[in-house]
Coordinates of C-alpha atoms and ligand atoms in Angstrom, one line a residue:
X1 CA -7.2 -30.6 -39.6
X2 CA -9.9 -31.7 -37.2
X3 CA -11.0 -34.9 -36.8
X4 CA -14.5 -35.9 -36.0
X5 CA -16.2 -39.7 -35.8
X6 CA -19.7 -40.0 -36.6
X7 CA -21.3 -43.2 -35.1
X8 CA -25.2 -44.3 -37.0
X9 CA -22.7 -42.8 -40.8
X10 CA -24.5 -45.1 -42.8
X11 CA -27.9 -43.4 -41.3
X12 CA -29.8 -40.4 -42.7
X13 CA -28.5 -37.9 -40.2
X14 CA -25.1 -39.7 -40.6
X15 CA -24.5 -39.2 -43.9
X16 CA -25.7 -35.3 -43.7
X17 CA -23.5 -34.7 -40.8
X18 CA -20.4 -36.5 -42.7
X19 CA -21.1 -34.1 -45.8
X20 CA -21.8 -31.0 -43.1
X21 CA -17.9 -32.2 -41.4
X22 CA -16.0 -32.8 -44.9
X23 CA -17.5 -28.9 -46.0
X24 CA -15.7 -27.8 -43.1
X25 CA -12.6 -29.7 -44.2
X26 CA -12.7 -32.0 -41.1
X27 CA -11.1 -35.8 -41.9
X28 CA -14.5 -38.2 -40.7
X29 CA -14.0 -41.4 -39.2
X30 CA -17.7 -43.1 -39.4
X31 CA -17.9 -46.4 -37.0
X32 CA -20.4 -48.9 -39.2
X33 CA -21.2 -52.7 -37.9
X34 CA -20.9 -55.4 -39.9
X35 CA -23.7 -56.5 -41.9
X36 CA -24.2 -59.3 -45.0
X37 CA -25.7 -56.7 -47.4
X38 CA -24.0 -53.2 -48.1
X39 CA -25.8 -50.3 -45.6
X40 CA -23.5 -47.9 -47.2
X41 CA -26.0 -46.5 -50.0
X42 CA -26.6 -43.0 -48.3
X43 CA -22.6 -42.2 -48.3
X44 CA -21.8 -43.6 -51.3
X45 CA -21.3 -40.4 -53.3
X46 CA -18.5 -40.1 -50.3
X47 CA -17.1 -43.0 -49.1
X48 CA -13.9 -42.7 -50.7
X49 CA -13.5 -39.7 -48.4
X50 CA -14.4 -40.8 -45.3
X51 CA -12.4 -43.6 -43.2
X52 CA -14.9 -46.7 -41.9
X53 CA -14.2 -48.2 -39.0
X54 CA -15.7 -51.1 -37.6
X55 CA -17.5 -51.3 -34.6
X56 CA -20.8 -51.7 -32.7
X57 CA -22.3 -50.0 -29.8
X58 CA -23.3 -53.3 -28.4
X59 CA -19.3 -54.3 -28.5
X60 CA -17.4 -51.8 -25.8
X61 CA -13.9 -53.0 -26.9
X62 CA -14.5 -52.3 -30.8
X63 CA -15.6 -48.5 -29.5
X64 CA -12.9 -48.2 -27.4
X65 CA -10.0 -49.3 -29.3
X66 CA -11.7 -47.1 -32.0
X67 CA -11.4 -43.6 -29.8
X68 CA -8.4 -44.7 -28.7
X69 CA -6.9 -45.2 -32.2
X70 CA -8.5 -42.1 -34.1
X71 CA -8.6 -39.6 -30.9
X72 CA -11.0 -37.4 -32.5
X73 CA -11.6 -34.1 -31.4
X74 CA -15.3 -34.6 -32.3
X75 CA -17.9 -37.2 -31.3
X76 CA -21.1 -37.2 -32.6
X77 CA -23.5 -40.4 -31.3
X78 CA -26.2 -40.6 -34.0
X79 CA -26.2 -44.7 -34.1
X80 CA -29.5 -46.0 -32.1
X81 CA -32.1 -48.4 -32.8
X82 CA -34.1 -45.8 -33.8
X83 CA -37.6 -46.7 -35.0
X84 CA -40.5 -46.5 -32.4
X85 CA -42.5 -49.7 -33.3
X86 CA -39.0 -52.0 -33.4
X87 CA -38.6 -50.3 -29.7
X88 CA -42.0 -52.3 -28.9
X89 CA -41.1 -55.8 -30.5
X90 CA -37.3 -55.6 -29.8
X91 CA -37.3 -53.9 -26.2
X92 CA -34.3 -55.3 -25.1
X93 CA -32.6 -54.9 -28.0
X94 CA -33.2 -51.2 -28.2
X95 CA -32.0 -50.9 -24.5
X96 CA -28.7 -52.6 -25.5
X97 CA -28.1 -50.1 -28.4
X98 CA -29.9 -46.7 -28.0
X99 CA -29.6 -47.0 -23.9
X100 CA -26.6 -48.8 -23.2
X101 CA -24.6 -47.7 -26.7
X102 CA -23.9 -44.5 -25.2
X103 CA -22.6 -45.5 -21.2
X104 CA -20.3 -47.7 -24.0
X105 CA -19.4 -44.3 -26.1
X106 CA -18.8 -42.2 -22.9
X107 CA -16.9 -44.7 -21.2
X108 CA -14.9 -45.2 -24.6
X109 CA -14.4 -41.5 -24.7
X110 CA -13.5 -41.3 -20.7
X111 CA -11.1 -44.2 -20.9
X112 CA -9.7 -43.5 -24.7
X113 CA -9.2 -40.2 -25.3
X114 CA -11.4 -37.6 -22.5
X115 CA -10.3 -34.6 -24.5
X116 CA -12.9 -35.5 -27.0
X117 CA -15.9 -33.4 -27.5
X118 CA -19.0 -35.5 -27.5
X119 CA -23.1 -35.2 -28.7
X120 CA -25.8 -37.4 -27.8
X121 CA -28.7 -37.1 -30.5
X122 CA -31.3 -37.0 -27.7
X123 CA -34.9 -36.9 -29.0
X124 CA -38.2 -35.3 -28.6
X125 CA -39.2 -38.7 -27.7
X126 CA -38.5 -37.8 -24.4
X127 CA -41.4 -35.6 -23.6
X128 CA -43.8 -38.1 -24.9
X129 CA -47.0 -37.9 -22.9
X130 CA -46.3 -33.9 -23.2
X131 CA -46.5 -32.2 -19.8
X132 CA -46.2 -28.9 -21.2
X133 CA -46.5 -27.0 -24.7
X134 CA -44.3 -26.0 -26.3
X135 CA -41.6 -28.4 -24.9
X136 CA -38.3 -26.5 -23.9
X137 CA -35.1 -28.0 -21.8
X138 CA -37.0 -27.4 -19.1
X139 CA -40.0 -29.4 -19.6
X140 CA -40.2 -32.4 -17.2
X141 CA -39.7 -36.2 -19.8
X142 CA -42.6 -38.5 -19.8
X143 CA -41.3 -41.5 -22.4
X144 CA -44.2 -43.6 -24.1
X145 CA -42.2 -46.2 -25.5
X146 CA -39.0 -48.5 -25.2
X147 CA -37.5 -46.1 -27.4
X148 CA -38.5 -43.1 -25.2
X149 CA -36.9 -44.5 -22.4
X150 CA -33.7 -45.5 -23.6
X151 CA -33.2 -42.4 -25.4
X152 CA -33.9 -41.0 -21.8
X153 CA -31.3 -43.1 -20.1
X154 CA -28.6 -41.8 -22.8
X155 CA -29.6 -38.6 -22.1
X156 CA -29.2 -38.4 -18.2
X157 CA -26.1 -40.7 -18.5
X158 CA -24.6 -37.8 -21.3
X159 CA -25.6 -35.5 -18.0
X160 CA -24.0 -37.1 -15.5
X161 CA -20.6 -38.3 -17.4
X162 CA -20.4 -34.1 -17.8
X163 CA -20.9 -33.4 -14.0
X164 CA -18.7 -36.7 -12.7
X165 CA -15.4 -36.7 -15.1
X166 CA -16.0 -33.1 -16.3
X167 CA -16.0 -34.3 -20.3
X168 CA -17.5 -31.8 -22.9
X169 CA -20.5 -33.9 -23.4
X170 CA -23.7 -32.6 -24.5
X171 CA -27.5 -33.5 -25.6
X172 CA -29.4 -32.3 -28.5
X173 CA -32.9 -32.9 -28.1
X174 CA -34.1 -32.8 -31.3
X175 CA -37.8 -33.0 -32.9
X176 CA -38.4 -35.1 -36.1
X177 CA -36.7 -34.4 -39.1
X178 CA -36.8 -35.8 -42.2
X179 CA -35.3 -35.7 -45.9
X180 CA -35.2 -37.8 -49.0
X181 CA -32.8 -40.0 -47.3
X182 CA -35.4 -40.8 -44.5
X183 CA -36.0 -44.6 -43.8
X184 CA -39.1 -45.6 -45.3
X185 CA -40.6 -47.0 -42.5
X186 CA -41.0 -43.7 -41.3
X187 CA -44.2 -41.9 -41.4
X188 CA -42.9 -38.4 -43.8
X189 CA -41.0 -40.9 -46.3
X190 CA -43.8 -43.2 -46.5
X191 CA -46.2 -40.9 -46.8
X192 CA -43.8 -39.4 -49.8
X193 CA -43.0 -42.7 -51.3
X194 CA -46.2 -43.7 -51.8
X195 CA -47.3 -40.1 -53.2
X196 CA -44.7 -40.7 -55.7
X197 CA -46.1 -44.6 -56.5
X198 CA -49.5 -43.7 -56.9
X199 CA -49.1 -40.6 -59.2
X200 CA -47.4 -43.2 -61.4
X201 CA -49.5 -46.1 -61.4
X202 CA -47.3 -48.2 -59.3
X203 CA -49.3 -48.0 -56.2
X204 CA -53.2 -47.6 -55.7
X205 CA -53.6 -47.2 -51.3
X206 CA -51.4 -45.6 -48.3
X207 CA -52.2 -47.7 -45.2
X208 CA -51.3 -45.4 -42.4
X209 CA -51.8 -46.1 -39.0
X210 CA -52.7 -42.8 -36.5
X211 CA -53.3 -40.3 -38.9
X212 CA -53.8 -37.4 -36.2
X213 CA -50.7 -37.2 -34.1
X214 CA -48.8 -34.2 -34.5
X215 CA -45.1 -33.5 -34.7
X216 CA -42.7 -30.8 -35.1
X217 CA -41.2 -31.6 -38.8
X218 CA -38.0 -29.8 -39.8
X219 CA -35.4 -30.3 -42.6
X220 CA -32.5 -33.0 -41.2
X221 CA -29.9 -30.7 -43.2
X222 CA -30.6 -27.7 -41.1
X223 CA -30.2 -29.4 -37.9
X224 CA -26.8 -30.8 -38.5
X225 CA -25.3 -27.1 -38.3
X226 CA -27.4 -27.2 -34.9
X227 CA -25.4 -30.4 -33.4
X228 CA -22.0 -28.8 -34.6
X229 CA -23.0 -25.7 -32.9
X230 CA -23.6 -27.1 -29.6
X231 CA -19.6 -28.6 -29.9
X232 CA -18.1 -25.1 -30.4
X233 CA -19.3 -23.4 -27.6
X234 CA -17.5 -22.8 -24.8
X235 CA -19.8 -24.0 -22.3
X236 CA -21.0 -27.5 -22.8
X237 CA -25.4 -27.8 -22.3
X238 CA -28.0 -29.4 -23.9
X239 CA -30.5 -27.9 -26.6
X240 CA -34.0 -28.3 -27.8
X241 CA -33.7 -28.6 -31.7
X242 CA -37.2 -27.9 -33.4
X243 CA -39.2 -25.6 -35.9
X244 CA -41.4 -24.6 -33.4
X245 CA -44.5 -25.3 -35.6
X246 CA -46.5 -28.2 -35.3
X247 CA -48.9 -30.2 -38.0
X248 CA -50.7 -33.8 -37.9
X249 CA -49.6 -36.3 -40.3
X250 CA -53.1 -36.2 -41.9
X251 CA -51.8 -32.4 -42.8
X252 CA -48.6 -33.8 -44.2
X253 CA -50.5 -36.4 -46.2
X254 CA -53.1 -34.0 -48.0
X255 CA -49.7 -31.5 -48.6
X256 CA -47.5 -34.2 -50.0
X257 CA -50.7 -35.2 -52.5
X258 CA -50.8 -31.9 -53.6
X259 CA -47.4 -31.5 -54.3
X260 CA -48.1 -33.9 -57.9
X261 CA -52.0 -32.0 -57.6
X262 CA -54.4 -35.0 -56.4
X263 CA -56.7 -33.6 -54.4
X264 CA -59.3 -36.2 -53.3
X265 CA -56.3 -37.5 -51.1
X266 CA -58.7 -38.6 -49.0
X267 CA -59.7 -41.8 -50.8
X268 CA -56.0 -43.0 -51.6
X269 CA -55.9 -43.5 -47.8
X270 CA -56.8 -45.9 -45.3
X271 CA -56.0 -46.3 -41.5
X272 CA -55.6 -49.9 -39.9
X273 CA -55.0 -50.1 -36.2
X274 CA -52.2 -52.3 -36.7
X275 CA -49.9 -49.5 -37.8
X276 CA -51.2 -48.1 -34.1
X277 CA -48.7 -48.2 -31.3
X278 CA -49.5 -49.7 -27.4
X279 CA -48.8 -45.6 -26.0
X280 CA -48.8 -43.1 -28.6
X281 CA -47.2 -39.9 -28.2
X282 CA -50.1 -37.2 -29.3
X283 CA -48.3 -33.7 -30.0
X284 CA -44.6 -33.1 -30.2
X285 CA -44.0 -28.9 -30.5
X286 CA -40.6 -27.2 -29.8
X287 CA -39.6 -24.1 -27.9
X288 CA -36.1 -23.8 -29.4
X289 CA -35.7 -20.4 -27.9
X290 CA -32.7 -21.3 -26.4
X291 CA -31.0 -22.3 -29.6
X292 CA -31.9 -19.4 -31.0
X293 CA -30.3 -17.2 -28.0
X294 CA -27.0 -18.7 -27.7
X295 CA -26.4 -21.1 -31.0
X296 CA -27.7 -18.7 -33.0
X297 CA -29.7 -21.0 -35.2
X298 CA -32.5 -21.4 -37.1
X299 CA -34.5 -23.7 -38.9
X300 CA -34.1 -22.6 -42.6
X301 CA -36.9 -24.9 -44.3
X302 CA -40.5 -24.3 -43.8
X303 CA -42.8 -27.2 -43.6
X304 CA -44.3 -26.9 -47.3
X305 CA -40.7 -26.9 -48.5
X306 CA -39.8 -30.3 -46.9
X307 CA -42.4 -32.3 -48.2
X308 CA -42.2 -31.0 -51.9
X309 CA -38.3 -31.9 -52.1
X310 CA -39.5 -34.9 -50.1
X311 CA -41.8 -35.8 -52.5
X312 CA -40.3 -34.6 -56.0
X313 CA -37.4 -36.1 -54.9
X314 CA -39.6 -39.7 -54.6
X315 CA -40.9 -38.9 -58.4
X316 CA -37.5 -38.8 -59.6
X317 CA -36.5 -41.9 -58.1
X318 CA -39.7 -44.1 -58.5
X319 CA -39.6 -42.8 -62.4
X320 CA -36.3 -44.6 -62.6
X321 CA -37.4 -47.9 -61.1
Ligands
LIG401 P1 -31.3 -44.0 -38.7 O1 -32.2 -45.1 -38.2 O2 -31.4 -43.5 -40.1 O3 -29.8 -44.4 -38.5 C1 -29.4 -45.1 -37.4 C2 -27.9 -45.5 -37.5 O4 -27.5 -46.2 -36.3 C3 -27.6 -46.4 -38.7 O5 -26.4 -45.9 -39.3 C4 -27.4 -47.7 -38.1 O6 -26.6 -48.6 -38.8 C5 -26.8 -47.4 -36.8 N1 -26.8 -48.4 -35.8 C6 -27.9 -49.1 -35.3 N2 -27.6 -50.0 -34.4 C7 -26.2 -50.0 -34.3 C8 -25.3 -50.7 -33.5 N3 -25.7 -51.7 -32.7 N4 -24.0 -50.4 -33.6 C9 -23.6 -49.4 -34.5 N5 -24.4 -48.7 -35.2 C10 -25.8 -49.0 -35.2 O7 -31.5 -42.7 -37.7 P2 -31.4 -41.2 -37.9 O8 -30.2 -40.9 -38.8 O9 -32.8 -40.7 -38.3 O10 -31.2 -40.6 -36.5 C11 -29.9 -40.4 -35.9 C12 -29.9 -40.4 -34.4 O11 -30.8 -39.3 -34.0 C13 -30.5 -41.7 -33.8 O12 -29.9 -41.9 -32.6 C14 -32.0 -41.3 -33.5 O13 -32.5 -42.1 -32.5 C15 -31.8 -39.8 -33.2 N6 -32.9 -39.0 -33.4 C16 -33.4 -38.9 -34.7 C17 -34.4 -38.0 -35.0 C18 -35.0 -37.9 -36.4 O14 -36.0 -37.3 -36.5 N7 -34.3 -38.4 -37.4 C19 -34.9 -37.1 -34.0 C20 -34.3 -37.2 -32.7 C21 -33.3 -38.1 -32.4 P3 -27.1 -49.7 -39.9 O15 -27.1 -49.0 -41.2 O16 -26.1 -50.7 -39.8 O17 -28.5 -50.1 -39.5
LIG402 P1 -41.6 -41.0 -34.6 O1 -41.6 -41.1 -36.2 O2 -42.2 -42.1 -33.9 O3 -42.1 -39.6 -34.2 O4 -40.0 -41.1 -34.3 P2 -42.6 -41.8 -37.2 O5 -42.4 -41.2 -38.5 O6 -42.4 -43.3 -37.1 O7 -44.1 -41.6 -36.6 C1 -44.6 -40.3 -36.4 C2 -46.1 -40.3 -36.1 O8 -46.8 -40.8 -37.2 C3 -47.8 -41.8 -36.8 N1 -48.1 -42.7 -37.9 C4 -47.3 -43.5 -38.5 N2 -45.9 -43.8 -38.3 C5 -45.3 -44.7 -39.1 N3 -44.0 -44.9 -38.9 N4 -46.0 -45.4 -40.0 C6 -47.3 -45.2 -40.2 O9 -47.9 -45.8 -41.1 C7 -48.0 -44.2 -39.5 N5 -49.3 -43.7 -39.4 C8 -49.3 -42.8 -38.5 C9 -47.1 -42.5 -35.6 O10 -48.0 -43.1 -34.8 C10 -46.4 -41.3 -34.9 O11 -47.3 -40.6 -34.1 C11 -39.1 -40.4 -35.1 C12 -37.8 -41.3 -35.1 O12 -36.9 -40.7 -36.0 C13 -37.1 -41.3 -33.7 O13 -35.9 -42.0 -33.8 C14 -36.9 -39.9 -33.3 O14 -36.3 -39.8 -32.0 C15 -38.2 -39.1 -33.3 O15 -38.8 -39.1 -34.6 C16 -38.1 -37.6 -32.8

């Protein structure tokens, strides 16, 4: 049996890639801090099994002791501080866990147990002020936020821990995706949370912030099969993970309304510039033509799909609260 330990488990992509592992009959170790209210929500259909280990990327002996202990075969680094605005009012902090966090991992994995294969969910963040379109592995990074740039120092660390100690380490740099299990500070799920509210009478505005930046939106389920890809190849490299399509969040807004058929979306929404960030990153759009080549993947969910199970999935819960 193949072992794997997922770091960010109680996360969305966490608890997709813990379901995506047990379906291949792996045993998943998930590392999870401590914390004074239960963050175990999204894998509570499957905590009984999974094994939870303690730990923090801020705390390098908990993370090593960990690899040490469960010598997984897998590694898969989904834990960061993850949400662009925090990045702006807890810089520091972010450095600590999305930069630093994964020197901590590698070094854990170098020290502990080197055979381990390991990701590093890089992000589309990276590119930021676009210098090219579409954005492939090739396209030069230009961070616009704390975030960015920590995400960027895990990235080139992942890089060079793979050229210096010759550990199968590699970087997924992957656009936006979302699901029902999305945080709802996030722009999709609030946008879908709130459809769901006002349809029902529970909510009467959605106060967005930049309503025409674009991303590339995929389905967080279909990119999971991506990141376990990229640990079965032979070679280890880094990957650009994306739909290849790209639409503003005013788009996703007027789709997600017609999902429960408002149309005069328009005058449910209003934008306030304090939802705007200090650098904004304009348009995200992949060129996953590598993944296709060699991983063999493809995004399965178009863009329409996503936000109706985003959004029905919002009615179902909202009508229960
Ligand atoms: P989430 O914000 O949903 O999950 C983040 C996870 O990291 C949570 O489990 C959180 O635990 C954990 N975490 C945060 N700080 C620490 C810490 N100090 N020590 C240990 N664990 C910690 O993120 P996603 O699931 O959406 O994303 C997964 C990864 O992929 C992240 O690294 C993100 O930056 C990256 N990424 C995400 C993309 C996306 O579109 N979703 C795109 C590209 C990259 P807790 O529950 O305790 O807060
Ligand atoms: P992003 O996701 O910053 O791309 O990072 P987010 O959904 O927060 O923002 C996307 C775009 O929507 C605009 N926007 C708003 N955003 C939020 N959160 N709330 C609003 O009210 C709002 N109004 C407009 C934003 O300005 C932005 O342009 C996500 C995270 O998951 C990262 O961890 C990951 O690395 C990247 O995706 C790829």
């Amino acid at each position: 049996m193949k072992t794997a330990l997922i770091t960010g488990i109680t996360g969305q992509d966490g608890s997709y890639m813990a379901e995506f592992l047990l379906n291949k009959g792996y045993q998943v170790y998930g590392l999870s801090r401590r914390t004074s209210t239960v963050t175990t929500e999204r894998i509570s259909h499957i905590i009984d099994k999974i094994k939870i280990v303690e730990g923090d990327l801020v705390d390098q002996h908990s993370l090593t002791h960990i690899i040490k202990d469960v010598k997984p075969q897998e590694v898969y680094n989904l834990a960061a501080q993850s949400f662009v605005p925090s990045s702006f009012s807890q810089p520091v902090l972010t450095g600590e866990i999305t930069a630093l966090g994964v020197i901590r991992m590698l070094e854990a994995v170098r020290i502990g147990y080197p055979k381990a294969k390991f990701y590093q969910a890089s992000s589309s963040e990276m590119f930021g002020k676009a210098q090219e379109v579409p954005q492939s592995e090739k396209t030069p990074f230009y961070p616009r936020s704390p975030y960015g740039v920590a995400k960027l120092y895990g990235h080139w660390i992942t890089v060079n821990y793979r050229e210096s100690y010759n550990l199968f380490a590699v970087s997924g740099i992957c656009f936006n995706h979302e699901s029902p299990r999305r945080g709802t500070e996030f722009v999709t799920r609030k946008i879908s949370q709130a459809v769901a509210r006002i349809k029902l009478g529970k909510q009467k505005k959605l106060v967005l912030g930049n309503i025409d930046a674009k991303r590339d939106w995929g389905y967080a389920l279909d990119y999971m099969e991506a990141m376990w890809l990229m640990l079965q190849q032979k070679k280890a490299q880094d990957f650009v993970i994306g739909t290849g399509e790209t639409h503003s969040v005013k788009e996703f807004a007027k789709l997600a309304f017609e999902v429960v058929g408002i149309n005069n979306w328009e005058d449910y929404i209003e934008v306030n510039r304090t939802h705007f960030r200090p650098a904004e990153v304009d348009l995200l759009i992949a060129d996953n033509t590598k993944a296709k080549k060699i991983l063999k993947w493809q995004p399965k969910t178009s863009f329409r799909k996503l936000i109706d199970i985003m959004v029905k999935s919002d009615l179902e819960r909202e009508a229960k609260v």
